[in-house]
Short mmCIF file of C-alpha atoms in Angstrom, two decimals:
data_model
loop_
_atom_site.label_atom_id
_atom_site.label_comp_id
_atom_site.label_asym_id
_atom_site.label_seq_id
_atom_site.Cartn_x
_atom_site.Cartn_y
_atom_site.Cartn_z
CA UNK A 30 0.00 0.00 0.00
CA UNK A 31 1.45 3.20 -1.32
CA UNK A 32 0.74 5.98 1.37
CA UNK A 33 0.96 9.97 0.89
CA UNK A 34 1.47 12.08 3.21
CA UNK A 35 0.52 15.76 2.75
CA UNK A 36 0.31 18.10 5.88
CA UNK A 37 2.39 21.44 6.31
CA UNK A 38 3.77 20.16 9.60
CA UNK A 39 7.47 18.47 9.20
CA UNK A 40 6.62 16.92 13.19
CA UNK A 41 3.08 15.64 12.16
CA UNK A 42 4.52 13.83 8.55
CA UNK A 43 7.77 12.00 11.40
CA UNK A 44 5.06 11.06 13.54
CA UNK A 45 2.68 9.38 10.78
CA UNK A 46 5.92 7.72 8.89
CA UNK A 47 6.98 6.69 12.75
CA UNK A 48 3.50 4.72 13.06
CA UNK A 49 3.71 3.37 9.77
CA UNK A 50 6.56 1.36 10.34
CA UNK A 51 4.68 -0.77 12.31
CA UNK A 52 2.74 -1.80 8.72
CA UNK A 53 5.30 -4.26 6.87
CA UNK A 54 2.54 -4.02 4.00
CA UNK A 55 2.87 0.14 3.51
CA UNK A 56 5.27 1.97 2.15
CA UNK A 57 5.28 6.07 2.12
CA UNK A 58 6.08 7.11 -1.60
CA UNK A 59 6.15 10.62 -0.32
CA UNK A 60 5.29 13.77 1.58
CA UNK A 61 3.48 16.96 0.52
CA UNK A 62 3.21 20.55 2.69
CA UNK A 63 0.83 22.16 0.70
CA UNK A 64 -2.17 21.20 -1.96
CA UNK A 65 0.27 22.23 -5.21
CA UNK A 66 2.96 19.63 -3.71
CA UNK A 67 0.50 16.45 -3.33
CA UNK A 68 -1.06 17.51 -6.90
CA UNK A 69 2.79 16.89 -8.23
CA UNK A 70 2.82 13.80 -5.88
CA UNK A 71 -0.34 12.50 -7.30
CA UNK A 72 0.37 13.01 -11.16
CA UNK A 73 3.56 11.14 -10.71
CA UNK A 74 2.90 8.30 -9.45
CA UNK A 75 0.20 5.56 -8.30
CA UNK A 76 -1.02 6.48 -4.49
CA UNK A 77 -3.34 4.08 -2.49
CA UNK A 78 -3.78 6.17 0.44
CA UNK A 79 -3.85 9.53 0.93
CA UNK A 80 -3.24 10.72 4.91
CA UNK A 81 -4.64 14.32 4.55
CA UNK A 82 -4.58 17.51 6.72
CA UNK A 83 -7.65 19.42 6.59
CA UNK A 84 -5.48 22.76 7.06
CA UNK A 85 -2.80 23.88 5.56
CA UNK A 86 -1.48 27.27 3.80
CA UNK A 87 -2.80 27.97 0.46
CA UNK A 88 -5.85 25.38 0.18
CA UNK A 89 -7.64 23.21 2.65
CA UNK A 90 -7.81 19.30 1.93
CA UNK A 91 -10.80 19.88 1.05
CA UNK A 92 -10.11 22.35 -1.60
CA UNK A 93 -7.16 19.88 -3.25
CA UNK A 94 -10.10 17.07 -3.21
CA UNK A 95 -12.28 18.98 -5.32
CA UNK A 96 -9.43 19.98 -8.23
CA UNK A 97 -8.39 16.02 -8.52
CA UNK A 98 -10.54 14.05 -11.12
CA UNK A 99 -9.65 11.14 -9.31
CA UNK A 100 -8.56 10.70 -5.81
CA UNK A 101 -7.19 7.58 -3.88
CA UNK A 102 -8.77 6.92 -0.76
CA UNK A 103 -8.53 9.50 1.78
CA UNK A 104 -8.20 9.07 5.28
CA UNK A 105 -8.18 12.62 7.03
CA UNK A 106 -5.67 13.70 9.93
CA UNK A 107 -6.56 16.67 11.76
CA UNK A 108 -6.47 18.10 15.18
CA UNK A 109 -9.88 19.42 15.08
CA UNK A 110 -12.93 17.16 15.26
CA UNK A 111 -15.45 20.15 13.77
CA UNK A 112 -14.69 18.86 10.12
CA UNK A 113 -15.78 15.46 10.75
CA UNK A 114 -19.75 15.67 8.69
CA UNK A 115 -17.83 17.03 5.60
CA UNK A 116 -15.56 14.50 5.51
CA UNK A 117 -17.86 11.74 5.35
CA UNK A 118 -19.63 14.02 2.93
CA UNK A 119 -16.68 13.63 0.52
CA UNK A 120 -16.62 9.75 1.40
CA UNK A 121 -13.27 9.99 3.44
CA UNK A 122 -12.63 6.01 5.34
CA UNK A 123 -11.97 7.19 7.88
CA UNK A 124 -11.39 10.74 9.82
CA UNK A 125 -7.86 10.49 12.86
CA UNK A 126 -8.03 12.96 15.24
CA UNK A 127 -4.38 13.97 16.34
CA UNK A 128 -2.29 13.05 18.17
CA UNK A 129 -2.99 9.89 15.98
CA UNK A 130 -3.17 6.53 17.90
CA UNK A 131 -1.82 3.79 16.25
CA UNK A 132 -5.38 1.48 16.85
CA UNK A 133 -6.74 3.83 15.07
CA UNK A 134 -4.44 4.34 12.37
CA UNK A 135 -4.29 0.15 11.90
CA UNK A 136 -7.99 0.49 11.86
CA UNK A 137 -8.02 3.05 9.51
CA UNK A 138 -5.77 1.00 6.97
CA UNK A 139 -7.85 -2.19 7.45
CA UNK A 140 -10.55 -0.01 6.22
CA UNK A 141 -8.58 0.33 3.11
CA UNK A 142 -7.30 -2.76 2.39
CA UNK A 143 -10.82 -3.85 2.81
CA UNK A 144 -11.96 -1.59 -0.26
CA UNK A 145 -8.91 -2.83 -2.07
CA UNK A 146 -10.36 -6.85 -1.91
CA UNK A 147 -14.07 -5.53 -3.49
CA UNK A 148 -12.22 -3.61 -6.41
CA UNK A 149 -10.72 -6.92 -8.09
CA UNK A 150 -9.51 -6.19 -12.03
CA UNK A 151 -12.58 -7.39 -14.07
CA UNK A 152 -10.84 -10.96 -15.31
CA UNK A 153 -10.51 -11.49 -11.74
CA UNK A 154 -14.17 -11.23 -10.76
CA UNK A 155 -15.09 -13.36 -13.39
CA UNK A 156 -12.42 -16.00 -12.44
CA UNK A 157 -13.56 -15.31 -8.67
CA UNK A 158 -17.62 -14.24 -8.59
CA UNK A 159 -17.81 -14.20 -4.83
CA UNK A 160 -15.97 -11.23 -3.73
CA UNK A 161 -14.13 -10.96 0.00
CA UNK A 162 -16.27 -9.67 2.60
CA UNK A 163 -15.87 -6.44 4.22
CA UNK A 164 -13.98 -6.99 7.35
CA UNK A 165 -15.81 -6.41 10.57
CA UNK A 166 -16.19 -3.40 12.41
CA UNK A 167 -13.57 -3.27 15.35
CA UNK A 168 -14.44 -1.61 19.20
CA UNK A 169 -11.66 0.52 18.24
CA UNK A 170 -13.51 1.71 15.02
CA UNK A 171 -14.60 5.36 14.85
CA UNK A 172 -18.52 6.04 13.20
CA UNK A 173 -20.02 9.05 12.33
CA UNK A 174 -23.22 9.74 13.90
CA UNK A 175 -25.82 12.13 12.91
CA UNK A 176 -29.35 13.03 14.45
CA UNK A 177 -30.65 16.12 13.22
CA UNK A 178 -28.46 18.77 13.86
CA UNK A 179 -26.56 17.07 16.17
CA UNK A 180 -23.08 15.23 15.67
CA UNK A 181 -20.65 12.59 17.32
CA UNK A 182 -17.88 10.90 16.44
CA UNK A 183 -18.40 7.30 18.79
CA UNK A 184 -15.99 4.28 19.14
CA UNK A 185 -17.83 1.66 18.28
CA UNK A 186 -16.49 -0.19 21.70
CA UNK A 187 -18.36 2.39 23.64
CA UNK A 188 -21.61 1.76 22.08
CA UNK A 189 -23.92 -0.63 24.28
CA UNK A 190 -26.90 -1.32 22.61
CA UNK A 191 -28.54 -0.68 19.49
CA UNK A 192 -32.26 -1.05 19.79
CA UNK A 193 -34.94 -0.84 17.02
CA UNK A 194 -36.99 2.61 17.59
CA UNK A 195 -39.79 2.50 14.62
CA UNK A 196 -38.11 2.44 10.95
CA UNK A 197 -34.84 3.72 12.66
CA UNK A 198 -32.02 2.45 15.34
CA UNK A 199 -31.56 3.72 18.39
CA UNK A 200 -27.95 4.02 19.56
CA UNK A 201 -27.01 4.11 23.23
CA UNK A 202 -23.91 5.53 24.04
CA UNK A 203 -22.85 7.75 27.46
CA UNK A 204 -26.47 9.72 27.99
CA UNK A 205 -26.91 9.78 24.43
CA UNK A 206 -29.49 8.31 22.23
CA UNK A 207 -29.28 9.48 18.82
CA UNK A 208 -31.15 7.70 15.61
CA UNK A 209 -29.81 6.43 12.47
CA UNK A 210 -31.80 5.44 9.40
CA UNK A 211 -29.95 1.52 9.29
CA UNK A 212 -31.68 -1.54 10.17
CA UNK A 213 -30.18 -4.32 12.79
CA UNK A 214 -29.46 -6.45 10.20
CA UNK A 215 -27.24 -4.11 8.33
CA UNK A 216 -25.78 -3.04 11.44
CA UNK A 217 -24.91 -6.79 12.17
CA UNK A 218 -23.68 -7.77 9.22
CA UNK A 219 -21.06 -5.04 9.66
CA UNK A 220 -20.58 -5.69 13.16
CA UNK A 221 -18.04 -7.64 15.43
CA UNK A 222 -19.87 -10.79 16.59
CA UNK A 223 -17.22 -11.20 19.21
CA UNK A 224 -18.38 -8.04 21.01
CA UNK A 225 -21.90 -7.32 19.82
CA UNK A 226 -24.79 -10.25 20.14
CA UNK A 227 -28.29 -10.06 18.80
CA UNK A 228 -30.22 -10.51 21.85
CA UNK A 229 -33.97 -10.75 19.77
CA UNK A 230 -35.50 -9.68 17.09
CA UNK A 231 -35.68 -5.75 18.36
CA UNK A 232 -32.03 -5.46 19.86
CA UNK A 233 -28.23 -6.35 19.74
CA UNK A 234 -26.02 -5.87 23.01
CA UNK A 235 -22.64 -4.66 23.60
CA UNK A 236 -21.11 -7.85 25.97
CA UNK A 237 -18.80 -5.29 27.40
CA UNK A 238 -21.30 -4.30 29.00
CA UNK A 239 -23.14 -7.22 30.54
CA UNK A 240 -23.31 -5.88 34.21
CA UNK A 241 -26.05 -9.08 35.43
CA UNK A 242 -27.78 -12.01 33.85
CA UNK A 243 -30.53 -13.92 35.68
CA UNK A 244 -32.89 -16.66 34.53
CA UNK A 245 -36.14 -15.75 32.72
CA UNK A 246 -39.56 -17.23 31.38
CA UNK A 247 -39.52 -20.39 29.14
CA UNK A 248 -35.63 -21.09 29.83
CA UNK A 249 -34.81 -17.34 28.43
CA UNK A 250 -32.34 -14.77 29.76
CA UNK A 251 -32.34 -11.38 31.39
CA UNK A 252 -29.30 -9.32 31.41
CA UNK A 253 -28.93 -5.66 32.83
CA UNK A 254 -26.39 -3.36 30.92
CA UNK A 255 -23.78 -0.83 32.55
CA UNK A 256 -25.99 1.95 31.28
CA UNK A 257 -29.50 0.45 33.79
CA UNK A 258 -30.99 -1.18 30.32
CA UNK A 259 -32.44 -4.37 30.70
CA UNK A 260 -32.56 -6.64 27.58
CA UNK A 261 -34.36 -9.97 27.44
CA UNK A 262 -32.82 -12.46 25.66
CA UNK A 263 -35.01 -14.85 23.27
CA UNK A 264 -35.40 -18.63 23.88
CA UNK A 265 -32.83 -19.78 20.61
CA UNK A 266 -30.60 -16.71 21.44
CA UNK A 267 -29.87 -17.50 25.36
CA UNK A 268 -28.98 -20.91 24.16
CA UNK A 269 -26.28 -18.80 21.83
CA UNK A 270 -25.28 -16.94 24.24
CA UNK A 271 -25.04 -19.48 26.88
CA UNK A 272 -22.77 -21.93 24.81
CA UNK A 273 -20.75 -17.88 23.68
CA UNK A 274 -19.67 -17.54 27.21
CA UNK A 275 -19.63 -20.97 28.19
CA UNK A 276 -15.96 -22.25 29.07
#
């Protein structure tokens, strides 16, 4: 994987190439400090990642995403968290808040090697119908979350339930409990089955956060979540989840 970095701070470029070197699979084909120096990067050679500041002298990363016909994925590396709806707006993977962590930066690049397995060369699809599936969500993901006006940028490890409210989800995280126009079943599908287990039909738990369990009708479960929710657990799940945490 052919990384770029482009921000105007020589400290900020060390750090990311110091984290990097933890990734035997990427290799940083270069640095930019400004839009007109990633442009030159860009024309020259093949890029699979770009690591971009938001701002820098001259034109935003913003700006030098809307003068490229064709941009390389873009994972955004910024100090300020206010950005965060417009980058999803211009389909970024992924948005690092600095200082970057390096969970989330090997999250981050999962993300992208991820979109690299569904974009198989044509011959190769037809050799290979069934493409790879999109790896799993991690706790130490990042998701955008928007409810009306309102914003958040939530690890997915510190979300403890996602319950069905109407056509929308419900997502409980801290004291919040915002809605998001997905289904459980999408959510699932993209979800860690390690950590998250769908208790029933109208909800899908967070283990982490399994304060108490207690027997209930008809050989079912009751647990009680961190946050004072109580979920009951269906007759074919709490068999699941009895044989999940069984030793």
């Amino acid at each position: 994987m052919k990384v770029l970095l482009v921000d105007d701070s020589r400290l900020a470029r060390a750090e990311l190439r110091r984290l990097l070197e933890a990734f035997p699979d990427v290799e940083v084909a270069g640095e930019a400090r400004n839009a007109d120096e990633a442009r030159g990067q860009l024309a020259a050679q093949r890029i699979d990642l770009l690591l971009l500041d938001i701002h820098m002298p001259g034109e935003t990363g913003f700006e030098l995403l809307a003068t490229l016909e064709a941009a390389p994925p873009v994972v955004f590396t910024t100090a300020y968290d206010a950005h965060a709806l417009r980058a999803f707006e211009v389909n970024a993977l992924d948005y690092l808040l600095k200082p970057v962590q390096e969970a989330r930066l090997a999250a981050a690049l999962d993300k992208v090697r991820a979109q690299q397995t569904t974009e198989l060369p044509k011959h190769a699809v037809e050799a290979a119908p069934i493409s790879a599936p999109v790896a799993p969500l991690t706790a130490q993901d990042q998701v955008f979350v928007k409810d009306g006006e309102r914003c958040w940028f939530v690890r997915l490890g510190e979300v403890r339930l996602f319950e069905i409210n109407g056509s929308y989800t419900q997502i409980y995280f801290d004291q919040h409990r915002p809605l998001i126009p997905r289904t459980l079943s999408q959510l699932e599908a993209r979800l860690d089955p390690k950590l998250f287990f769908r208790a029933n039909r109208q909800q899908i738990i967070n283990l982490h956060f399994v304060e108490g369990v207690e027997p209930w009708f008809s050989h079912s479960l009751r647990l009680t979540l961190r946050g004072g929710e109580v979920v009951e657990v269906s007759r074919q799940q709490s068999v699941r989840f009895r044989e999940l945490l069984s030793l």
